PDB file of C-alpha atoms in Angstrom:
ATOM      1  CA  ASP A   1    -156.746  14.813 -60.827  1.00  0.00           C
ATOM      2  CA  GLN A   2    -154.860  16.087 -63.874  1.00  0.00           C
ATOM      3  CA  ASN A   3    -154.785  19.634 -62.518  1.00  0.00           C
ATOM      4  CA  TYR A   4    -152.542  18.732 -59.587  1.00  0.00           C
ATOM      5  CA  LEU A   5    -148.943  17.677 -59.257  1.00  0.00           C
ATOM      6  CA  ARG A   6    -147.574  15.620 -56.372  1.00  0.00           C
ATOM      7  CA  ALA A   7    -145.215  17.810 -54.333  1.00  0.00           C
ATOM      8  CA  GLU A   8    -142.317  15.364 -54.552  1.00  0.00           C
ATOM      9  CA  THR A   9    -142.373  15.673 -58.350  1.00  0.00           C
ATOM     10  CA  LEU A  10    -140.516  18.963 -57.885  1.00  0.00           C
ATOM     11  CA  VAL A  11    -139.726  19.143 -54.166  1.00  0.00           C
ATOM     12  CA  SER A  12    -137.132  16.368 -54.038  1.00  0.00           C
ATOM     13  CA  GLY A  13    -133.723  15.503 -55.407  1.00  0.00           C
ATOM     14  CA  LYS A  14    -135.349  14.202 -58.572  1.00  0.00           C
ATOM     15  CA  GLY A  15    -137.436  17.364 -58.664  1.00  0.00           C
ATOM     16  CA  LEU A  16    -134.263  19.434 -58.594  1.00  0.00           C
ATOM     17  CA  TRP A  17    -133.024  17.305 -61.514  1.00  0.00           C
ATOM     18  CA  ARG A  18    -136.318  17.888 -63.409  1.00  0.00           C
ATOM     19  CA  ILE A  19    -136.093  21.657 -62.912  1.00  0.00           C
ATOM     20  CA  TYR A  20    -132.448  21.720 -64.019  1.00  0.00           C
ATOM     21  CA  HIS A  21    -133.201  19.803 -67.211  1.00  0.00           C
ATOM     22  CA  ALA A  22    -136.208  21.982 -67.961  1.00  0.00           C
ATOM     23  CA  LEU A  23    -133.886  25.008 -67.938  1.00  0.00           C
ATOM     24  CA  ALA A  24    -130.650  23.595 -69.382  1.00  0.00           C
ATOM     25  CA  THR A  25    -129.973  23.277 -73.087  1.00  0.00           C
ATOM     26  CA  GLU A  26    -127.702  20.736 -74.731  1.00  0.00           C
ATOM     27  CA  GLY A  27    -125.133  23.514 -75.048  1.00  0.00           C
ATOM     28  CA  ASP A  28    -125.311  24.174 -71.309  1.00  0.00           C
ATOM     29  CA  LEU A  29    -124.580  20.515 -70.605  1.00  0.00           C
ATOM     30  CA  ASN A  30    -121.817  20.253 -73.208  1.00  0.00           C
ATOM     31  CA  LYS A  31    -119.702  22.877 -71.434  1.00  0.00           C
ATOM     32  CA  PHE A  32    -119.047  20.400 -68.606  1.00  0.00           C
ATOM     33  CA  PRO A  33    -116.550  17.555 -68.523  1.00  0.00           C
ATOM     34  CA  VAL A  34    -117.959  14.159 -69.492  1.00  0.00           C
ATOM     35  CA  ASP A  35    -118.075  12.841 -65.916  1.00  0.00           C
ATOM     36  CA  THR A  36    -120.093  15.873 -64.780  1.00  0.00           C
ATOM     37  CA  ARG A  37    -122.488  15.496 -67.739  1.00  0.00           C
ATOM     38  CA  ILE A  38    -123.007  11.832 -66.890  1.00  0.00           C
ATOM     39  CA  ARG A  39    -123.828  12.689 -63.269  1.00  0.00           C
ATOM     40  CA  LEU A  40    -126.169  15.498 -64.384  1.00  0.00           C
ATOM     41  CA  LEU A  41    -128.067  13.036 -66.556  1.00  0.00           C
ATOM     42  CA  ASP A  42    -128.589  10.631 -63.634  1.00  0.00           C
ATOM     43  CA  SER A  43    -131.630  11.789 -61.633  1.00  0.00           C
ATOM     44  CA  GLY A  44    -130.410   9.885 -58.582  1.00  0.00           C
ATOM     45  CA  ASN A  45    -127.037  11.639 -58.424  1.00  0.00           C
ATOM     46  CA  ALA A  46    -127.574  15.010 -60.064  1.00  0.00           C
ATOM     47  CA  GLY A  47    -128.642  16.870 -56.912  1.00  0.00           C
ATOM     48  CA  SER A  48    -125.179  17.072 -55.412  1.00  0.00           C
ATOM     49  CA  VAL A  49    -123.727  18.145 -58.775  1.00  0.00           C
ATOM     50  CA  ILE A  50    -126.362  20.857 -59.169  1.00  0.00           C
ATOM     51  CA  PHE A  51    -125.625  22.190 -55.676  1.00  0.00           C
ATOM     52  CA  ASP A  52    -121.874  22.096 -56.418  1.00  0.00           C
ATOM     53  CA  LEU A  53    -122.504  24.054 -59.633  1.00  0.00           C
ATOM     54  CA  TYR A  54    -124.681  26.474 -57.633  1.00  0.00           C
ATOM     55  CA  LYS A  55    -121.728  27.109 -55.300  1.00  0.00           C
ATOM     56  CA  GLU A  56    -119.548  27.675 -58.392  1.00  0.00           C
ATOM     57  CA  LYS A  57    -122.059  30.339 -59.574  1.00  0.00           C
ATOM     58  CA  ASP A  58    -123.279  28.387 -62.620  1.00  0.00           C
ATOM     59  CA  ASN A  59    -126.223  30.370 -64.020  1.00  0.00           C
ATOM     60  CA  ILE A  60    -128.505  27.382 -64.759  1.00  0.00           C
ATOM     61  CA  ALA A  61    -127.812  25.891 -61.321  1.00  0.00           C
ATOM     62  CA  ILE A  62    -128.599  29.246 -59.674  1.00  0.00           C
ATOM     63  CA  GLN A  63    -131.882  29.474 -61.580  1.00  0.00           C
ATOM     64  CA  THR A  64    -132.666  25.849 -60.701  1.00  0.00           C
ATOM     65  CA  VAL A  65    -132.047  26.249 -56.977  1.00  0.00           C
ATOM     66  CA  SER A  66    -133.954  29.558 -56.887  1.00  0.00           C
ATOM     67  CA  LEU A  67    -136.981  27.979 -58.548  1.00  0.00           C
ATOM     68  CA  PHE A  68    -136.675  24.920 -56.290  1.00  0.00           C
ATOM     69  CA  ILE A  69    -136.675  27.189 -53.220  1.00  0.00           C
ATOM     70  CA  ASP A  70    -139.780  29.033 -54.424  1.00  0.00           C
ATOM     71  CA  ILE A  71    -141.650  25.806 -55.224  1.00  0.00           C
ATOM     72  CA  PHE A  72    -140.619  24.175 -51.947  1.00  0.00           C
ATOM     73  CA  ALA A  73    -141.661  27.198 -49.899  1.00  0.00           C
ATOM     74  CA  GLU A  74    -145.004  27.691 -51.672  1.00  0.00           C
ATOM     75  CA  THR A  75    -145.810  23.982 -51.411  1.00  0.00           C
ATOM     76  CA  ALA A  76    -144.945  23.897 -47.715  1.00  0.00           C
ATOM     77  CA  ILE A  77    -146.922  27.090 -47.033  1.00  0.00           C
ATOM     78  CA  ASP A  78    -149.977  25.622 -48.750  1.00  0.00           C
ATOM     79  CA  ILE A  79    -149.722  22.378 -46.777  1.00  0.00           C
ATOM     80  CA  LEU A  80    -149.128  24.180 -43.473  1.00  0.00           C
ATOM     81  CA  GLN A  81    -152.042  26.570 -44.016  1.00  0.00           C
ATOM     82  CA  LYS A  82    -154.363  23.642 -44.790  1.00  0.00           C
ATOM     83  CA  ALA A  83    -153.104  21.805 -41.700  1.00  0.00           C
ATOM     84  CA  ARG A  84    -153.748  24.912 -39.584  1.00  0.00           C
ATOM     85  CA  GLN A  85    -157.326  25.098 -40.931  1.00  0.00           C
ATOM     86  CA  GLU A  86    -157.776  21.516 -39.732  1.00  0.00           C
ATOM     87  CA  GLY A  87    -156.636  22.418 -36.215  1.00  0.00           C
ATOM     88  CA  ALA A  88    -152.895  21.808 -36.361  1.00  0.00           C
ATOM     89  CA  PRO A  89    -150.643  24.158 -34.385  1.00  0.00           C
ATOM     90  CA  ASP A  90    -149.074  27.145 -36.139  1.00  0.00           C
ATOM     91  CA  ASN A  91    -145.507  26.024 -35.508  1.00  0.00           C
ATOM     92  CA  ILE A  92    -145.276  22.487 -36.913  1.00  0.00           C
ATOM     93  CA  PRO A  93    -141.558  21.765 -37.427  1.00  0.00           C
ATOM     94  CA  ILE A  94    -140.425  20.535 -40.847  1.00  0.00           C
ATOM     95  CA  TYR A  95    -137.626  17.970 -40.931  1.00  0.00           C
ATOM     96  CA  LEU A  96    -135.883  17.562 -44.249  1.00  0.00           C
ATOM     97  CA  GLY A  97    -134.293  14.201 -44.953  1.00  0.00           C
ATOM     98  CA  GLY A  98    -132.787  12.448 -47.923  1.00  0.00           C
ATOM     99  CA  GLY A  99    -130.037  13.699 -50.177  1.00  0.00           C
ATOM    100  CA  LEU A 100    -131.346  17.260 -50.150  1.00  0.00           C
ATOM    101  CA  SER A 101    -130.535  17.595 -46.460  1.00  0.00           C
ATOM    102  CA  LYS A 102    -126.845  17.310 -47.362  1.00  0.00           C
ATOM    103  CA  SER A 103    -127.151  20.753 -48.996  1.00  0.00           C
ATOM    104  CA  PHE A 104    -129.488  22.061 -46.298  1.00  0.00           C
ATOM    105  CA  ASP A 105    -127.428  25.177 -45.536  1.00  0.00           C
ATOM    106  CA  LEU A 106    -127.542  26.318 -49.169  1.00  0.00           C
ATOM    107  CA  PHE A 107    -131.305  26.641 -49.438  1.00  0.00           C
ATOM    108  CA  ALA A 108    -133.081  26.128 -46.106  1.00  0.00           C
ATOM    109  CA  PRO A 109    -132.315  29.641 -44.748  1.00  0.00           C
ATOM    110  CA  LYS A 110    -133.922  31.132 -47.878  1.00  0.00           C
ATOM    111  CA  ILE A 111    -137.007  28.937 -47.428  1.00  0.00           C
ATOM    112  CA  GLN A 112    -137.167  29.961 -43.767  1.00  0.00           C
ATOM    113  CA  LYS A 113    -137.060  33.626 -44.810  1.00  0.00           C
ATOM    114  CA  ILE A 114    -140.024  33.047 -47.164  1.00  0.00           C
ATOM    115  CA  PHE A 115    -141.881  31.325 -44.301  1.00  0.00           C
ATOM    116  CA  ASN A 116    -141.208  34.275 -42.003  1.00  0.00           C
ATOM    117  CA  THR A 117    -142.356  36.794 -44.627  1.00  0.00           C
ATOM    118  CA  SER A 118    -145.537  34.755 -45.162  1.00  0.00           C
ATOM    119  CA  GLY A 119    -146.341  34.583 -41.459  1.00  0.00           C
ATOM    120  CA  ILE A 120    -145.510  30.876 -41.213  1.00  0.00           C
ATOM    121  CA  GLN A 121    -144.152  30.058 -37.757  1.00  0.00           C
ATOM    122  CA  SER A 122    -142.804  26.613 -38.658  1.00  0.00           C
ATOM    123  CA  MET A 123    -139.061  26.067 -38.615  1.00  0.00           C
ATOM    124  CA  ILE A 124    -137.206  23.859 -41.085  1.00  0.00           C
ATOM    125  CA  TYR A 125    -134.516  21.487 -39.797  1.00  0.00           C
ATOM    126  CA  PRO A 126    -132.290  18.769 -41.227  1.00  0.00           C
ATOM    127  CA  CYS A 127    -133.407  15.316 -40.105  1.00  0.00           C
ATOM    128  CA  HIS A 128    -131.006  14.098 -37.401  1.00  0.00           C
ATOM    129  CA  PHE A 129    -131.767  10.458 -38.260  1.00  0.00           C
ATOM    130  CA  LEU A 130    -129.643  10.707 -41.405  1.00  0.00           C
ATOM    131  CA  LYS A 131    -126.493  10.267 -39.351  1.00  0.00           C
ATOM    132  CA  THR A 132    -127.795   6.985 -37.947  1.00  0.00           C
ATOM    133  CA  GLY A 133    -128.343   5.390 -41.357  1.00  0.00           C
ATOM    134  CA  GLN A 134    -132.078   5.146 -40.839  1.00  0.00           C
ATOM    135  CA  ASN A 135    -134.650   6.029 -43.484  1.00  0.00           C
ATOM    136  CA  ALA A 136    -136.048   9.483 -42.677  1.00  0.00           C
ATOM    137  CA  ASN A 137    -139.236   8.815 -44.676  1.00  0.00           C
ATOM    138  CA  ILE A 138    -140.117   5.723 -42.652  1.00  0.00           C
ATOM    139  CA  ILE A 139    -139.358   7.473 -39.375  1.00  0.00           C
ATOM    140  CA  GLY A 140    -141.420  10.501 -40.426  1.00  0.00           C
ATOM    141  CA  ALA A 141    -144.346   8.307 -41.405  1.00  0.00           C
ATOM    142  CA  PHE A 142    -144.107   6.478 -38.076  1.00  0.00           C
ATOM    143  CA  CYS A 143    -144.036   9.760 -36.130  1.00  0.00           C
ATOM    144  CA  LEU A 144    -147.075  11.057 -38.021  1.00  0.00           C
ATOM    145  CA  ALA A 145    -148.955   7.807 -37.462  1.00  0.00           C
ATOM    146  CA  ALA A 146    -148.066   7.788 -33.768  1.00  0.00           C
ATOM    147  CA  ARG A 147    -149.037  11.453 -33.394  1.00  0.00           C
ATOM    148  CA  ASN A 148    -152.319  10.956 -35.241  1.00  0.00           C
ATOM    149  CA  ASN A 149    -153.108   7.915 -33.108  1.00  0.00           C
ATOM    150  CA  PHE A 150    -152.359   9.955 -29.976  1.00  0.00           C
ATOM    151  CA  VAL A 151    -154.531  12.833 -31.192  1.00  0.00           C
ATOM    152  CA  VAL A 152    -157.410  10.474 -31.959  1.00  0.00           C
ATOM    153  CA  GLU A 153    -157.108   8.682 -28.604  1.00  0.00           C
ATOM    154  CA  SER A 154    -156.756  11.999 -26.784  1.00  0.00           C
ATOM    155  CA  SER A 155    -159.848  13.494 -28.437  1.00  0.00           C
ATOM    156  CA  GLU A 156    -161.803  10.286 -27.824  1.00  0.00           C
ATOM    157  CA  LEU A 157    -160.758  10.357 -24.169  1.00  0.00           C
ATOM    158  CA  LYS A 158    -161.974  13.946 -23.885  1.00  0.00           C
ATOM    159  CA  LYS A 159    -165.292  12.953 -25.437  1.00  0.00           C
ATOM    160  CA  GLY A 160    -165.570   9.958 -23.092  1.00  0.00           C
ATOM    161  CA  LEU A 161    -165.458   7.456 -25.949  1.00  0.00           C
ATOM    162  CA  ILE A 162    -162.562   5.443 -24.499  1.00  0.00           C
TER     163      ILE A 162
END
């Protein structure tokens, strides 16, 4: 559907890069040393640079991270509310993996505050699998599949279908 955008388009490291480049002008980029500009132009490596610039109080980076936080929180709230309507518990934990989790402390507390203000009981955590070198996406997909299989088997058991 053309009216919808996949969440990871903006709620990811590449999403952070997209937001930054939507806000930054050529003049904004030209104020940085060449090596920084090169890293900012690379969607796979720009996230850490943007968070470093955020810590250095760069105006475009601050705007980028603020918008990222708002989009992340609103997207998560929408997903969690829909999940709750389908019978999910109110306090589903959210584990953040990938490169963004390396800057977890810079933005996750602000997202958590938005959750709390919105009545969302879910907590956001960094994925502990990152330290083991495992792919957090694959592990998350496995956990969801295993949980869904358990839920299906459990409900079928209750109904006497198994």
